[in-house]
Structures are given as C-alpha cells and as structure tokens.
Tab-separated table of C-alpha atoms (C1' of nucleotides) in Angstrom:
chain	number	residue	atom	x	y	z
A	1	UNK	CA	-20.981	-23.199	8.315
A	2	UNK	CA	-23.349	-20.739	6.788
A	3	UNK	CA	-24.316	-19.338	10.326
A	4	UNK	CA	-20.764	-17.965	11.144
A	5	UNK	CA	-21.124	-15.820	8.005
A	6	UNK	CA	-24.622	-14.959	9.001
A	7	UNK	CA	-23.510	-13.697	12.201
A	8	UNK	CA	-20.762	-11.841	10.797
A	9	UNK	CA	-23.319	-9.652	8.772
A	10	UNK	CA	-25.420	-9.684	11.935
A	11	UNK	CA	-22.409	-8.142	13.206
A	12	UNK	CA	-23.256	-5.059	10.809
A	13	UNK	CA	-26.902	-4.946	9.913
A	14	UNK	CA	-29.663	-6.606	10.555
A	15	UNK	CA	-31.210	-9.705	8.528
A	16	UNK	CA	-34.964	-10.828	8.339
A	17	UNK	CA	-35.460	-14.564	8.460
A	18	UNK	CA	-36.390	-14.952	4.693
A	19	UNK	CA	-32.713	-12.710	4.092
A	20	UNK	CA	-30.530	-15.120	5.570
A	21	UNK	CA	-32.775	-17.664	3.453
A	22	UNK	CA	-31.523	-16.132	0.261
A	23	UNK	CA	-27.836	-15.573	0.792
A	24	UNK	CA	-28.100	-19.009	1.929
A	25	UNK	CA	-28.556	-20.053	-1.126
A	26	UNK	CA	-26.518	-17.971	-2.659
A	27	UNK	CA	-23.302	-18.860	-1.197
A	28	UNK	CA	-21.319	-22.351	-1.760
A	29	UNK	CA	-19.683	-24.096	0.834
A	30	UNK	CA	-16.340	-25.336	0.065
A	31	UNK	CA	-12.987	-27.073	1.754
A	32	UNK	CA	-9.841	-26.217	1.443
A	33	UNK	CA	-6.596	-28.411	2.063
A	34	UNK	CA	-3.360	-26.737	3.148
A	35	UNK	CA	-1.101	-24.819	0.370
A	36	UNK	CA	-3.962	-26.020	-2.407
A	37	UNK	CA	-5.028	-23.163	-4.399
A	38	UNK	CA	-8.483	-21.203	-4.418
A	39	UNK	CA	-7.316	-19.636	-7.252
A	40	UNK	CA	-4.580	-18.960	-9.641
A	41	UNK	CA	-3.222	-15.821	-11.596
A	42	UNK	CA	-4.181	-15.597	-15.438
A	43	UNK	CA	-7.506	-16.849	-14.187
A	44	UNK	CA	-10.737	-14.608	-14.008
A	45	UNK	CA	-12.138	-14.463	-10.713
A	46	UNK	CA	-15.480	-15.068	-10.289
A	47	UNK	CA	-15.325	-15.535	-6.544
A	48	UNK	CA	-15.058	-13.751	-3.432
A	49	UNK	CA	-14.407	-15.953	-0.410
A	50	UNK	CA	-15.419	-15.663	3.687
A	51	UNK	CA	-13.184	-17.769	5.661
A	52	UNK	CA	-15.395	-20.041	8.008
A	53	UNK	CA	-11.981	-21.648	9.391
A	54	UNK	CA	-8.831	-21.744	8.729
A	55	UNK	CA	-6.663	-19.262	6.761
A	56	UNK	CA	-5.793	-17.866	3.307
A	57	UNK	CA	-3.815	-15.494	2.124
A	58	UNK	CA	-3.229	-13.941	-1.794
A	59	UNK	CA	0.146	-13.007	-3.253
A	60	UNK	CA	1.988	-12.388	-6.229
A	61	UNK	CA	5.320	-13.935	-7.909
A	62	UNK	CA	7.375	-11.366	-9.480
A	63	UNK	CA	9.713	-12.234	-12.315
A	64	UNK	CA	12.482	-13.549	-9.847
A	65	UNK	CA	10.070	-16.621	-8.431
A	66	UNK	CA	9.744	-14.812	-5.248
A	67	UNK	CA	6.425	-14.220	-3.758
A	68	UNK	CA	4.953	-11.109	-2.238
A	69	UNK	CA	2.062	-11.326	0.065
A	70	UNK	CA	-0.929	-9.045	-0.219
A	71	UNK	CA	-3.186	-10.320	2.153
A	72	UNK	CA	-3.475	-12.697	5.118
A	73	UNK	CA	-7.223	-13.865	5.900
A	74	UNK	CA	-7.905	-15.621	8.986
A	75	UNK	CA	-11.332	-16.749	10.134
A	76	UNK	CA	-14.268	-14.479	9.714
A	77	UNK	CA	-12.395	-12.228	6.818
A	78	UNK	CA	-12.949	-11.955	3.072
A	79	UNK	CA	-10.529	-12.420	0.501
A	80	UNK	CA	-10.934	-11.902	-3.073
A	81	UNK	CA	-8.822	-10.256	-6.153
A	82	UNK	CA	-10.277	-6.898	-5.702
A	83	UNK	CA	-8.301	-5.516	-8.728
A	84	UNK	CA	-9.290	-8.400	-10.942
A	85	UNK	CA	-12.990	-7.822	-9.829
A	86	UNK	CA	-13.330	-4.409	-10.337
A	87	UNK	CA	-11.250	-4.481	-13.698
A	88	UNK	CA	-12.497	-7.378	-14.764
A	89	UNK	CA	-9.256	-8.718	-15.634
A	90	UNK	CA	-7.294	-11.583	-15.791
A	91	UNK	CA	-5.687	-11.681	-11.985
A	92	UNK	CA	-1.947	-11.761	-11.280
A	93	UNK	CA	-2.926	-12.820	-7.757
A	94	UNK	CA	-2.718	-16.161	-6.168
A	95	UNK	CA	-4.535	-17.347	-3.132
A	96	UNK	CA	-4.097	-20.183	-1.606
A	97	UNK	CA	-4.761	-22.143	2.269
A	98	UNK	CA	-2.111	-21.755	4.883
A	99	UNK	CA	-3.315	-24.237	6.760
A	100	UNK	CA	-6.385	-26.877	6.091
A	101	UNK	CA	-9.427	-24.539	5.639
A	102	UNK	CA	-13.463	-23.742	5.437
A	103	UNK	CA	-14.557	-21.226	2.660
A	104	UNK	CA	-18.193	-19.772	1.850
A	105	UNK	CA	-17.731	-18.637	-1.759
A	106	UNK	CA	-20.120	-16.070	-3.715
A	107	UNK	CA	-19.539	-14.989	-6.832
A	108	UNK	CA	-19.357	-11.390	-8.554
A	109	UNK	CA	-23.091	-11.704	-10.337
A	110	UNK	CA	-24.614	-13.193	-7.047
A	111	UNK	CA	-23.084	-10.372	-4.722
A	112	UNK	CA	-24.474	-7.587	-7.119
A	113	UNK	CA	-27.534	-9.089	-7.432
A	114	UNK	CA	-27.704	-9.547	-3.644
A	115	UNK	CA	-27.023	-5.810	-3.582
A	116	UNK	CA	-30.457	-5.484	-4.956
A	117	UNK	CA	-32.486	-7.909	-3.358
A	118	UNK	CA	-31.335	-6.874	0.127
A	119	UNK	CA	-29.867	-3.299	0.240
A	120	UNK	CA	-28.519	-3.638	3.679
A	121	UNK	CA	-25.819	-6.045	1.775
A	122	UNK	CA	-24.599	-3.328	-0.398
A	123	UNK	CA	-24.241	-1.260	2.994
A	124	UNK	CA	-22.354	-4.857	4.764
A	125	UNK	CA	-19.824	-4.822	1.748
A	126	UNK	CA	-19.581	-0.983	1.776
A	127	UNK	CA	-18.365	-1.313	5.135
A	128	UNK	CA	-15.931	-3.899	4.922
A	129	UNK	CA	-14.250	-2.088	1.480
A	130	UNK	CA	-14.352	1.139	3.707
A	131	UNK	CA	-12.024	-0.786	6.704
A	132	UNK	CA	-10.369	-2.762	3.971
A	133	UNK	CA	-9.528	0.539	2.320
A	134	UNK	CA	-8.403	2.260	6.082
A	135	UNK	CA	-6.142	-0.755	6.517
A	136	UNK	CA	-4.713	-0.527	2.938
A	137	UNK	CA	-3.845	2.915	2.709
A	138	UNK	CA	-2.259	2.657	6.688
A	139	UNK	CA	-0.097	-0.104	5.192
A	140	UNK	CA	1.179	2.215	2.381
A	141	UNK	CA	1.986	5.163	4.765
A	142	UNK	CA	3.907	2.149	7.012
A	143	UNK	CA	6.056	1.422	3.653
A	144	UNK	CA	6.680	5.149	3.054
A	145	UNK	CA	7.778	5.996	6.116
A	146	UNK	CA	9.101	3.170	8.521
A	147	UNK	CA	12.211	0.911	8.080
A	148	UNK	CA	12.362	-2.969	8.371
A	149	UNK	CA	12.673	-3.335	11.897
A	150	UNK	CA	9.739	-0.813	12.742
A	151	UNK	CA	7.167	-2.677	9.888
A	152	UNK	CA	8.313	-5.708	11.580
A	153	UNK	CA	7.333	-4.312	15.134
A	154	UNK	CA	3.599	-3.506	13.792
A	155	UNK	CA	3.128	-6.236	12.304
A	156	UNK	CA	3.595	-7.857	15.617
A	157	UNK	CA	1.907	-5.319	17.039
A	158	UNK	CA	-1.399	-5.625	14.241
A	159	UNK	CA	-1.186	-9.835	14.309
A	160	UNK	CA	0.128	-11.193	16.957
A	161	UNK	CA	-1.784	-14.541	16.778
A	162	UNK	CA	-0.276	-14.799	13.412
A	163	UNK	CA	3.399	-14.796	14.673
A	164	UNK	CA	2.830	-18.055	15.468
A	165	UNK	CA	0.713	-19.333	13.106
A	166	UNK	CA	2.266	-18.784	9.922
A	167	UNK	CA	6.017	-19.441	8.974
A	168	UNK	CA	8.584	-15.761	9.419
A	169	UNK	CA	9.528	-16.308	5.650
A	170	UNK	CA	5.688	-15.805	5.465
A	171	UNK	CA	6.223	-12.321	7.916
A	172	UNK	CA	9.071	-11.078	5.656
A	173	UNK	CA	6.859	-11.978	2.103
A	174	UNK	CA	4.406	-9.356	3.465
A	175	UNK	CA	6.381	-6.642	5.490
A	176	UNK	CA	8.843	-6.387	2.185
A	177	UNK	CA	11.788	-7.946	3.069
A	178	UNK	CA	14.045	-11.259	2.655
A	179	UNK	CA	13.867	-14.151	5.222
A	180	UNK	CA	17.347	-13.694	5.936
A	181	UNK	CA	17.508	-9.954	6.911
A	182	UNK	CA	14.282	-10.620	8.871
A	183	UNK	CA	16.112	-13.804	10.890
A	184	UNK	CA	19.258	-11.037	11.400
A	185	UNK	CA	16.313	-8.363	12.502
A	186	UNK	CA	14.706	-11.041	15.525
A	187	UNK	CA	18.617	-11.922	16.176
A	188	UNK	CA	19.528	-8.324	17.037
A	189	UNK	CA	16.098	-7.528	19.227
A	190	UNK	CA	16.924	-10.827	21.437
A	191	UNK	CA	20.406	-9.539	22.060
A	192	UNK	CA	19.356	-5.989	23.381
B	1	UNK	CA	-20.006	23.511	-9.044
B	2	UNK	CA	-22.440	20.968	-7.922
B	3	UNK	CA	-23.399	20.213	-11.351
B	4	UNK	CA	-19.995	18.358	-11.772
B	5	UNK	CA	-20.354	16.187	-8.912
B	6	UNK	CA	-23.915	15.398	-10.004
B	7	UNK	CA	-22.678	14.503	-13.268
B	8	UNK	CA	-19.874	12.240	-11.588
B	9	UNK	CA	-22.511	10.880	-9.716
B	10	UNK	CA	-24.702	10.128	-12.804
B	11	UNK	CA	-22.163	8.685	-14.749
B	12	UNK	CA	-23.031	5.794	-11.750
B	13	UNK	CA	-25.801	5.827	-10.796
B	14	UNK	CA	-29.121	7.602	-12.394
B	15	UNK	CA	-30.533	10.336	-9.952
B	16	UNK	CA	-34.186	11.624	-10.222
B	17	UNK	CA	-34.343	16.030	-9.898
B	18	UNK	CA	-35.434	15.615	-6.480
B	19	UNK	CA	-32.323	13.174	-5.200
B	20	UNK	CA	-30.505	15.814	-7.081
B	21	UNK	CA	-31.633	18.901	-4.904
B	22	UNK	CA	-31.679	17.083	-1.617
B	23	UNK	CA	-27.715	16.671	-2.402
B	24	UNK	CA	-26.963	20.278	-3.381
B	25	UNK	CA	-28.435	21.148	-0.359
B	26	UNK	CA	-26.115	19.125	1.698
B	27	UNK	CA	-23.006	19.469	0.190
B	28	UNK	CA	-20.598	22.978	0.978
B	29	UNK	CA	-18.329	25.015	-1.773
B	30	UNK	CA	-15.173	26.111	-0.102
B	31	UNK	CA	-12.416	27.575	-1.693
B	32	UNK	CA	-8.725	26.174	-1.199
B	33	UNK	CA	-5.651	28.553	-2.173
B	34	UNK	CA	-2.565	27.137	-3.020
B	35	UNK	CA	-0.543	25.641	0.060
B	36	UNK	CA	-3.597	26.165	2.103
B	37	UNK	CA	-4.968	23.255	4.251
B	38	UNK	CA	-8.020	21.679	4.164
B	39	UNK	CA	-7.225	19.232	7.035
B	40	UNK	CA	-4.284	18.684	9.373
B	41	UNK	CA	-2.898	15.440	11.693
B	42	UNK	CA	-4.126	15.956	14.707
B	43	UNK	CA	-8.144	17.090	13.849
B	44	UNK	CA	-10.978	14.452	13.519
B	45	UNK	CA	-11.863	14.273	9.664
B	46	UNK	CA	-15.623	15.660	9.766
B	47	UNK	CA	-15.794	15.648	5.774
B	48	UNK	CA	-14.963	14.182	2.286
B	49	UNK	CA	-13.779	16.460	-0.601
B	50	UNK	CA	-14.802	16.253	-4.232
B	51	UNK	CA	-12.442	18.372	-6.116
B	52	UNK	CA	-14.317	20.542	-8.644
B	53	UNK	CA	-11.352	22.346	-9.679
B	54	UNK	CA	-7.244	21.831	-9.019
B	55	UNK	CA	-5.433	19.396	-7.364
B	56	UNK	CA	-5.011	17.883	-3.670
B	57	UNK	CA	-2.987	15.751	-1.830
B	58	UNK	CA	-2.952	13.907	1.396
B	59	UNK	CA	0.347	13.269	3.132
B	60	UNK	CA	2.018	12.211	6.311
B	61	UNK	CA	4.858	13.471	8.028
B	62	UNK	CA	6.842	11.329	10.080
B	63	UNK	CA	9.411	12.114	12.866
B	64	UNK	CA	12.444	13.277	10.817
B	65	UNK	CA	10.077	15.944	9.137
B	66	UNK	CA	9.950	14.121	5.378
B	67	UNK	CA	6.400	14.033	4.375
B	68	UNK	CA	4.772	10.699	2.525
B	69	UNK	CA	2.190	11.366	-0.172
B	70	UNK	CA	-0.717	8.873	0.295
B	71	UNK	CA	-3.257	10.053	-2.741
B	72	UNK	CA	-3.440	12.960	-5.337
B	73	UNK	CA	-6.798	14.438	-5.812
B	74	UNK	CA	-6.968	15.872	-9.346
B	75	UNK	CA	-10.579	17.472	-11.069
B	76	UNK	CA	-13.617	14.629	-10.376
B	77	UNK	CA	-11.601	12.577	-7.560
B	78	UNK	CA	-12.938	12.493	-3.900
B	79	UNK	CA	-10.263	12.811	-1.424
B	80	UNK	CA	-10.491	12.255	2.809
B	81	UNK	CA	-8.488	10.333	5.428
B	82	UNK	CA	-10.456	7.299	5.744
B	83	UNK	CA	-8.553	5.288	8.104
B	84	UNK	CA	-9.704	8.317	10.518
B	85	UNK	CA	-13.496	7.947	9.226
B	86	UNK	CA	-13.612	4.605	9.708
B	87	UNK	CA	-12.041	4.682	13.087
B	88	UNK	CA	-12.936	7.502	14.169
B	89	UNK	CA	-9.696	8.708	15.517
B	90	UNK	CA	-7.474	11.892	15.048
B	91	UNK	CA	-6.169	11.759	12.207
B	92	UNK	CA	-1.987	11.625	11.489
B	93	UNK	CA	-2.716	12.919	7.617
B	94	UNK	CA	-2.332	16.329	6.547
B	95	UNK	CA	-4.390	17.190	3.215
B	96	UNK	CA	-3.972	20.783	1.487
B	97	UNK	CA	-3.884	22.191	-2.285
B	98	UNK	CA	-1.316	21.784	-4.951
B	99	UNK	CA	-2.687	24.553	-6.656
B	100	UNK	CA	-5.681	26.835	-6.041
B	101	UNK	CA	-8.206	24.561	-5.729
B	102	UNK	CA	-12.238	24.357	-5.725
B	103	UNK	CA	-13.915	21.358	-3.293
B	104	UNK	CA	-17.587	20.197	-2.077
B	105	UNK	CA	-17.466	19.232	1.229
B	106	UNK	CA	-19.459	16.462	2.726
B	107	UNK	CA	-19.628	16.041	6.107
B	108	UNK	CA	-19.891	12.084	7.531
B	109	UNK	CA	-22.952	12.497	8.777
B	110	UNK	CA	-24.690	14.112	6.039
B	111	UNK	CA	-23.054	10.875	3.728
B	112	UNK	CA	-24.636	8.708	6.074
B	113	UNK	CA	-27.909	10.191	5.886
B	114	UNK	CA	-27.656	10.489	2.568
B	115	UNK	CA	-27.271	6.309	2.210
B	116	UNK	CA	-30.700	5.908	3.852
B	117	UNK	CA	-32.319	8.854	1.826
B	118	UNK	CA	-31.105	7.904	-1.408
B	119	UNK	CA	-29.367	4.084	-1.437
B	120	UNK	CA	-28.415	4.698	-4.974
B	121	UNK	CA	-25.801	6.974	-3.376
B	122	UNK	CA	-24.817	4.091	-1.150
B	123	UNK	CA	-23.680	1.896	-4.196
B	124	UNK	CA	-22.280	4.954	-6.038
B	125	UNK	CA	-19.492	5.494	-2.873
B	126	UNK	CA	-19.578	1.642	-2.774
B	127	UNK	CA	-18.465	1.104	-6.136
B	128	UNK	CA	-15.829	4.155	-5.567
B	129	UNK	CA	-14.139	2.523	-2.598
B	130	UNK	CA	-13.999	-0.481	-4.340
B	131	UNK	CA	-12.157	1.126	-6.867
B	132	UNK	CA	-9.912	2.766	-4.284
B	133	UNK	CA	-9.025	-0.007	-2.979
B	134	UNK	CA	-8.400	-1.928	-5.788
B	135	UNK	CA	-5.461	0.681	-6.530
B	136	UNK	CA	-4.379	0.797	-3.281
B	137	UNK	CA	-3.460	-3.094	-3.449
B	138	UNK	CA	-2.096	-2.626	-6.734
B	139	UNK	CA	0.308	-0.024	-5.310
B	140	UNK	CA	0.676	-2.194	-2.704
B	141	UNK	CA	2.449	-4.991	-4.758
B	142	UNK	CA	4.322	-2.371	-6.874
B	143	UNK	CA	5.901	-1.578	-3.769
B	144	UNK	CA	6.586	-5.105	-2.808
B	145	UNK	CA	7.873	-6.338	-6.025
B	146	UNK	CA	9.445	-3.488	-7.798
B	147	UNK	CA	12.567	-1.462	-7.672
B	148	UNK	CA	12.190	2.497	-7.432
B	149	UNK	CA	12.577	2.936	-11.090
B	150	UNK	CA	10.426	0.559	-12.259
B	151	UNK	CA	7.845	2.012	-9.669
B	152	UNK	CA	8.883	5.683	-11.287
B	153	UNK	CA	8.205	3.939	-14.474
B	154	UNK	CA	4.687	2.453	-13.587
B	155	UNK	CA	3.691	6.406	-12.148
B	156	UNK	CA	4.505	7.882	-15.313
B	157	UNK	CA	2.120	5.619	-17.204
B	158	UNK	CA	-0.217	5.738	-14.520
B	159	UNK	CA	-0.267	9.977	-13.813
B	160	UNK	CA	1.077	10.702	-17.148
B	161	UNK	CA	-0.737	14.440	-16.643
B	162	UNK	CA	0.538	14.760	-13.245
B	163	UNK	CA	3.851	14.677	-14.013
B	164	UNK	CA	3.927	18.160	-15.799
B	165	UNK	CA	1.452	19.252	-13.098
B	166	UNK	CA	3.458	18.666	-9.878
B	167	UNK	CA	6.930	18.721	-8.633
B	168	UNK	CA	8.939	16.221	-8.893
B	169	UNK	CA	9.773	16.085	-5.279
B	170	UNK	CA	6.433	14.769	-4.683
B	171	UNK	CA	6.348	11.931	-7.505
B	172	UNK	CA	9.364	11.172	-5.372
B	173	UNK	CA	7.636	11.608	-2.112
B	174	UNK	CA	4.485	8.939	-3.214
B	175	UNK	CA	6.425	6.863	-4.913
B	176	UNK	CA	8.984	6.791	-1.499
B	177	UNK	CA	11.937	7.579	-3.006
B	178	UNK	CA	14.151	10.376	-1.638
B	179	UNK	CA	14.100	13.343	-4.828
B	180	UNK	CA	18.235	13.754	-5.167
B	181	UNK	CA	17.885	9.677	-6.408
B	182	UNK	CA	14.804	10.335	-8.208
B	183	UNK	CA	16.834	12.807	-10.001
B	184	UNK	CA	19.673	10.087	-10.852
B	185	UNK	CA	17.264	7.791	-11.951
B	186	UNK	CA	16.148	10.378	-14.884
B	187	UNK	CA	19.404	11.480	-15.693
B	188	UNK	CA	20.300	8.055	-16.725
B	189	UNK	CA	16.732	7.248	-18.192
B	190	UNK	CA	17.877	10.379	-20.712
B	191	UNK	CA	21.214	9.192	-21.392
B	192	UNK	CA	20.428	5.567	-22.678
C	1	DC	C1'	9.938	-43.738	13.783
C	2	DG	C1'	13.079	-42.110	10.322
C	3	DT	C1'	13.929	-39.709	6.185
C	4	DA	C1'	12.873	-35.867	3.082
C	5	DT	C1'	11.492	-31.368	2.762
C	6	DT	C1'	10.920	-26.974	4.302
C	7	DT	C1'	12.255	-23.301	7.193
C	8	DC	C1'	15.552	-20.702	9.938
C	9	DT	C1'	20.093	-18.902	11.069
C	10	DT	C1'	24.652	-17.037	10.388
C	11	DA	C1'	28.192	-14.728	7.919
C	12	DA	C1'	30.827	-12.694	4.066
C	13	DC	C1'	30.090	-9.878	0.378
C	14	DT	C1'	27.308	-6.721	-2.741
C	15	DT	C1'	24.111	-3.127	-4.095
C	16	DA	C1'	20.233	-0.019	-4.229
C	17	DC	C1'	19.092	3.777	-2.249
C	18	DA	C1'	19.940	7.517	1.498
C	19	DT	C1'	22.618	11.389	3.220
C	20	DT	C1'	25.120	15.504	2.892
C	21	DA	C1'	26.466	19.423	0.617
C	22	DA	C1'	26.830	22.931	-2.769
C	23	DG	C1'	25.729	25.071	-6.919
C	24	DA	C1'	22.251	25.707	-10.946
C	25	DA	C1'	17.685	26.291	-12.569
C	26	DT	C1'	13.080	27.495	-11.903
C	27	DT	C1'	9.208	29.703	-9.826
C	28	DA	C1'	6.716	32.789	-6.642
C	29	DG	C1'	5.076	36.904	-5.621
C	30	DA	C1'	6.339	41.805	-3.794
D	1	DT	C1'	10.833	43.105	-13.219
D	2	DC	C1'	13.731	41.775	-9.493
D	3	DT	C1'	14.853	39.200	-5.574
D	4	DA	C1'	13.958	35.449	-2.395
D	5	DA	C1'	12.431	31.043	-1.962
D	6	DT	C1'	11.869	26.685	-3.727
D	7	DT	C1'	13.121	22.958	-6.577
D	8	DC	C1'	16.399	20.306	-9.243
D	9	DT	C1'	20.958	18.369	-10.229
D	10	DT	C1'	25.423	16.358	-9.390
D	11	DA	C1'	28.780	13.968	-6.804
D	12	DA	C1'	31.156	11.981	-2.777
D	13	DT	C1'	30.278	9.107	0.955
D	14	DG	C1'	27.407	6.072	4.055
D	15	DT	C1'	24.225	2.335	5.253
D	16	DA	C1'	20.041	-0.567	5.252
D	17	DA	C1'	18.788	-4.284	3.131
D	18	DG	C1'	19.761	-7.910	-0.606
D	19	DT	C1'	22.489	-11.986	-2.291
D	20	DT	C1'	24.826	-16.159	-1.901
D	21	DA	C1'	25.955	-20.150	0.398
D	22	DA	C1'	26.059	-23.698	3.776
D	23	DG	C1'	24.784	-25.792	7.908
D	24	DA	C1'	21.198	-26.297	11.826
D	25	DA	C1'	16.551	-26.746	13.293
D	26	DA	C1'	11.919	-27.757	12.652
D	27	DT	C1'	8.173	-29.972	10.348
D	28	DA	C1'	5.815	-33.081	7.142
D	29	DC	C1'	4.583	-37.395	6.124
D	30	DG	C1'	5.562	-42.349	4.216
DNA sequence: CGTATTTCTTAACTTACATTAAGAATTAGA
DNA sequence: TCTAATTCTTAATGTAAGTTAAGAAATACG
C-alpha cells in the first residue's frame, strides 16, 4: 500500500532508500468502508489522508440538512481539512468513503516534522497546495462566471470517470445546484 | 521597499543578512498607477507581486464583458495567476491597480532558484499557499451554501477595511452578485 | 430473490437574483 | 473649480434555479 504513495512522490522528487524508510513509518495504513466517516465536523483534524484506493470526498451541511461538496478524491489524491489545519480549528467539514476504500494517513506534527527531516517533502507538498490552489481558484472563477448548465458541462469535461462513479445528486452537491434542476438540465441536453 | 517584504518574510521564517541580500538582488520595484495593468489574459505570467504599497486585484472577464474578481491584493499580500504558473499556460486573468500602487516582482524562475538557495524560502511560500488555499475553500463553501447576502455579510466581516477602500461594484463583482442587487440588499439592511 | 432504501425524473409553482433603464450622487482630473 | 465620467440607487419586468410532491427506476442487502 505504502509503495503507491511512494511512487506518487517519486512522481515529484526523488527519494533515497533510507527516505522512503522514514515516511514509511510515518504514515498509517487504514480501511475505509463505504459512506463511514474519516472524519467528522466539530472534530480537530489531526490527519491528512492519500487515497491508495477507492474514493473520498469532504463536504459541509448547511443549516437546511443539505450537503455541499468541497472535494472529490479518487485514488492517488490527498484530502484533508485544509482550513481546519492551517487554523487550527475545530472543522465544519466532513469526509467520508464513496465507495469501500484504502487510506495512508499522516498527521499534522509528522508532516512538519517530515518537512525537516527530508526537505524535498516540503517541496512534494508545496507542489500539490500550488495545483490544489490552481484548481481552487479555477473553480471560483467557474462559479462567478458560468451558469448551471455550463459548470455542469466542465465538470464532465474535468471528471469524466466520475460521471459514472458517483451518484448525479453527488454532481449537483458540488457544481451548486439541486438534484432536480440538474435531472431537468441532462433532460433538456438529450432532447437537442 | 524590500525591507517590507523581508520583514513579511521574517515574520516566517528567520533569514541570515546574506539570504537577505541574495533576495534584494532578485526581486524588481515597479511602479503601478491607478487602472494600470500589471498583467493581462492572454500573456504567460512570468512573475509574482508583493504589494508594498496600494491595492490589486485579479479578475476575469467572460464573454458578455462583466468582469469576476478572483483576489484583492492589499499592503503585505502576494498576488499572481497561479493556475497559469502551475500550468504553464496563457493566462485568462487580468490583474491591475485599484489605486496607485507599489509591487516587487519575482519572476518564476528566480522563486525557483531561490527554493534551492535558501529552502527556508521554500516553506515560507509553502506555508502561504497553504493559507491561500485554505481561504479559497472557505469561499468555496460560502458560495455553495449561502445566499448573496449572507455572502455580502461574511465579506464585510472578512474585508471590513476594504469596504471603504473600493467600490462597491467590485464587492459585488467577487462576491458574484450583479451591483444594482447588491444595492437592494443594503437598502434594506439600513431600513430594518 | 424480494423488499427496503436510495436515487432519479417530471411537473406545477415559487423565489432569488438578473436585466433594463433612467436619474442621482460621487469622483476624476483637465 | 467645472465638467465628464464613473458609480450608485430605484423600480419595473424577466428568468434561472429552487421548492414541493409524487411516482419510477435503480441499488443495497437481508
């Protein structure tokens, strides 16, 4: 399990034998079953996670019960509360397994102390927050400036394996809308 | 000038006199009137601004002409298109002053030097990005769980300073509301 | 395999926000 | 200081997307 991640950094910079040896044993493996949680708002999180298999995803619940999806993470992605992390505050994120999944978890005091041990981490994670960061702030300008039907179009566009992977209510959580309008949305397309 | 970034930087990360000079030797002053651009859609990003002195913004403007604000630069914030870094791609955001303006400009290739020169400086934009993300995922949910006046309330805590610095318009324009209903929504914030 | 649960669709009705337009207030800068 | 340009407000009208509800389809799982 521990190699994926190991070639996933490989991917990025390179690691001496004795390295890999100490994230190795840094990092926790850990299963987990479809829709059980990985974490919970009100919690602290100590954890980031790197999907081995599988997928996650975080949200919210706003006051109405309805959720709103921040982040899908399939295999070979990170997930964590970023916010929470950096903040250090209690998280009003959820994440939880879409479907029965691998994790490789390390937690906040073992990354930064990674980030001395082995500098070339610090410049991994750097990386990753950099494209994380791109992705986020592309997302944003989609919101400000394209309606329903066009966020709907990039999303199939951006994740097309996910289409049919996760459930549309799933689609609609994270583009912004209701299930319903997006159902009427895919209606209209098929017609035309 | 420099000093201020140096003291940004130190309020981060510790820097010895010599890390010191090899950055104010890498790093260009440059001017930016009111209006004036620093960077327009189209261009490849070559550099990251630190503004010294004023205010920035990046924006977007999409095919009916309305422009999207993405991120306000005010004194001791570092402002660039990173999607276009990262990717290395022409870029689709426009970035120019608010009011006359003082930046350092540092090129990509100078940061990246800079990370193997001095890895302090690797963690300091680390720890920045992870910051910048962190908001950009907050925004992120504001937008998918709040209405526009809640999200006009949430900028006013947020920018509180910014909202007697800019024009309205453009708390309208980032928080992607059109200004004529920003204008209703204070109107009747004033009358209850 | 069959039942319960979740997800998806359709349709009537509602609403938050956009559009258009025109005048008032503010600000820029010659 | 004066005029032009920009920004802000108000109000009538339009529409994209939400809400509610109920049945159909798909999926989970005992």
């Amino acid at each position: 399990m521990v190699e994926k991640l190991i070639r996933h950094i490989q991917g990025i910079v390179a690691l001496s034998s004795e390295e890999i040896d100490i994230i190795k044993s840094l990092v926790k493996e850990r299963e987990v079953p479809r829709k059980k949680f990985l974490h919970q708002a009100g919690e602290i999180p100590y954890y980031s996670a790197f999907v081995v298999e599988g997928c996650l995803r975080s949200y919210t619940v706003d006051r109405n019960g309805f959720e709103h999806i921040l982040q899908f993470a399939p295999e070979n992605w990170w997930i964590s509360d970023m916010y929470s992390v950096v903040k250090n505050q209690p998280s009003i994120l959820y994440i939880d397994a879409l479907i029965d999944s691998k994790v490789l978890l390390l937690s906040r005091s073992c990354q930064l102390s990674l980030f001395d041990s082995i500098p070339k981490l610090e410049r991994y994670f750097r990386i990753l927050t950099e494209n994380a960061l791109a992705s986020s702030n592309q997302r944003t300008i989609n919101y400000l400036s394209l309606s329903a039907k066009e966020r709907y179009e990039r999303f199939c566009e951006m994740y097309p394996s996910l289409i049919h992977t996760i459930p549309q209510k799933s689609v609609a959580s994270y583009i912004g809308i209701t299930p319903e309008f997006l159902s009427k949305l895919r209606a209209e397309r098929i017609k035309v």
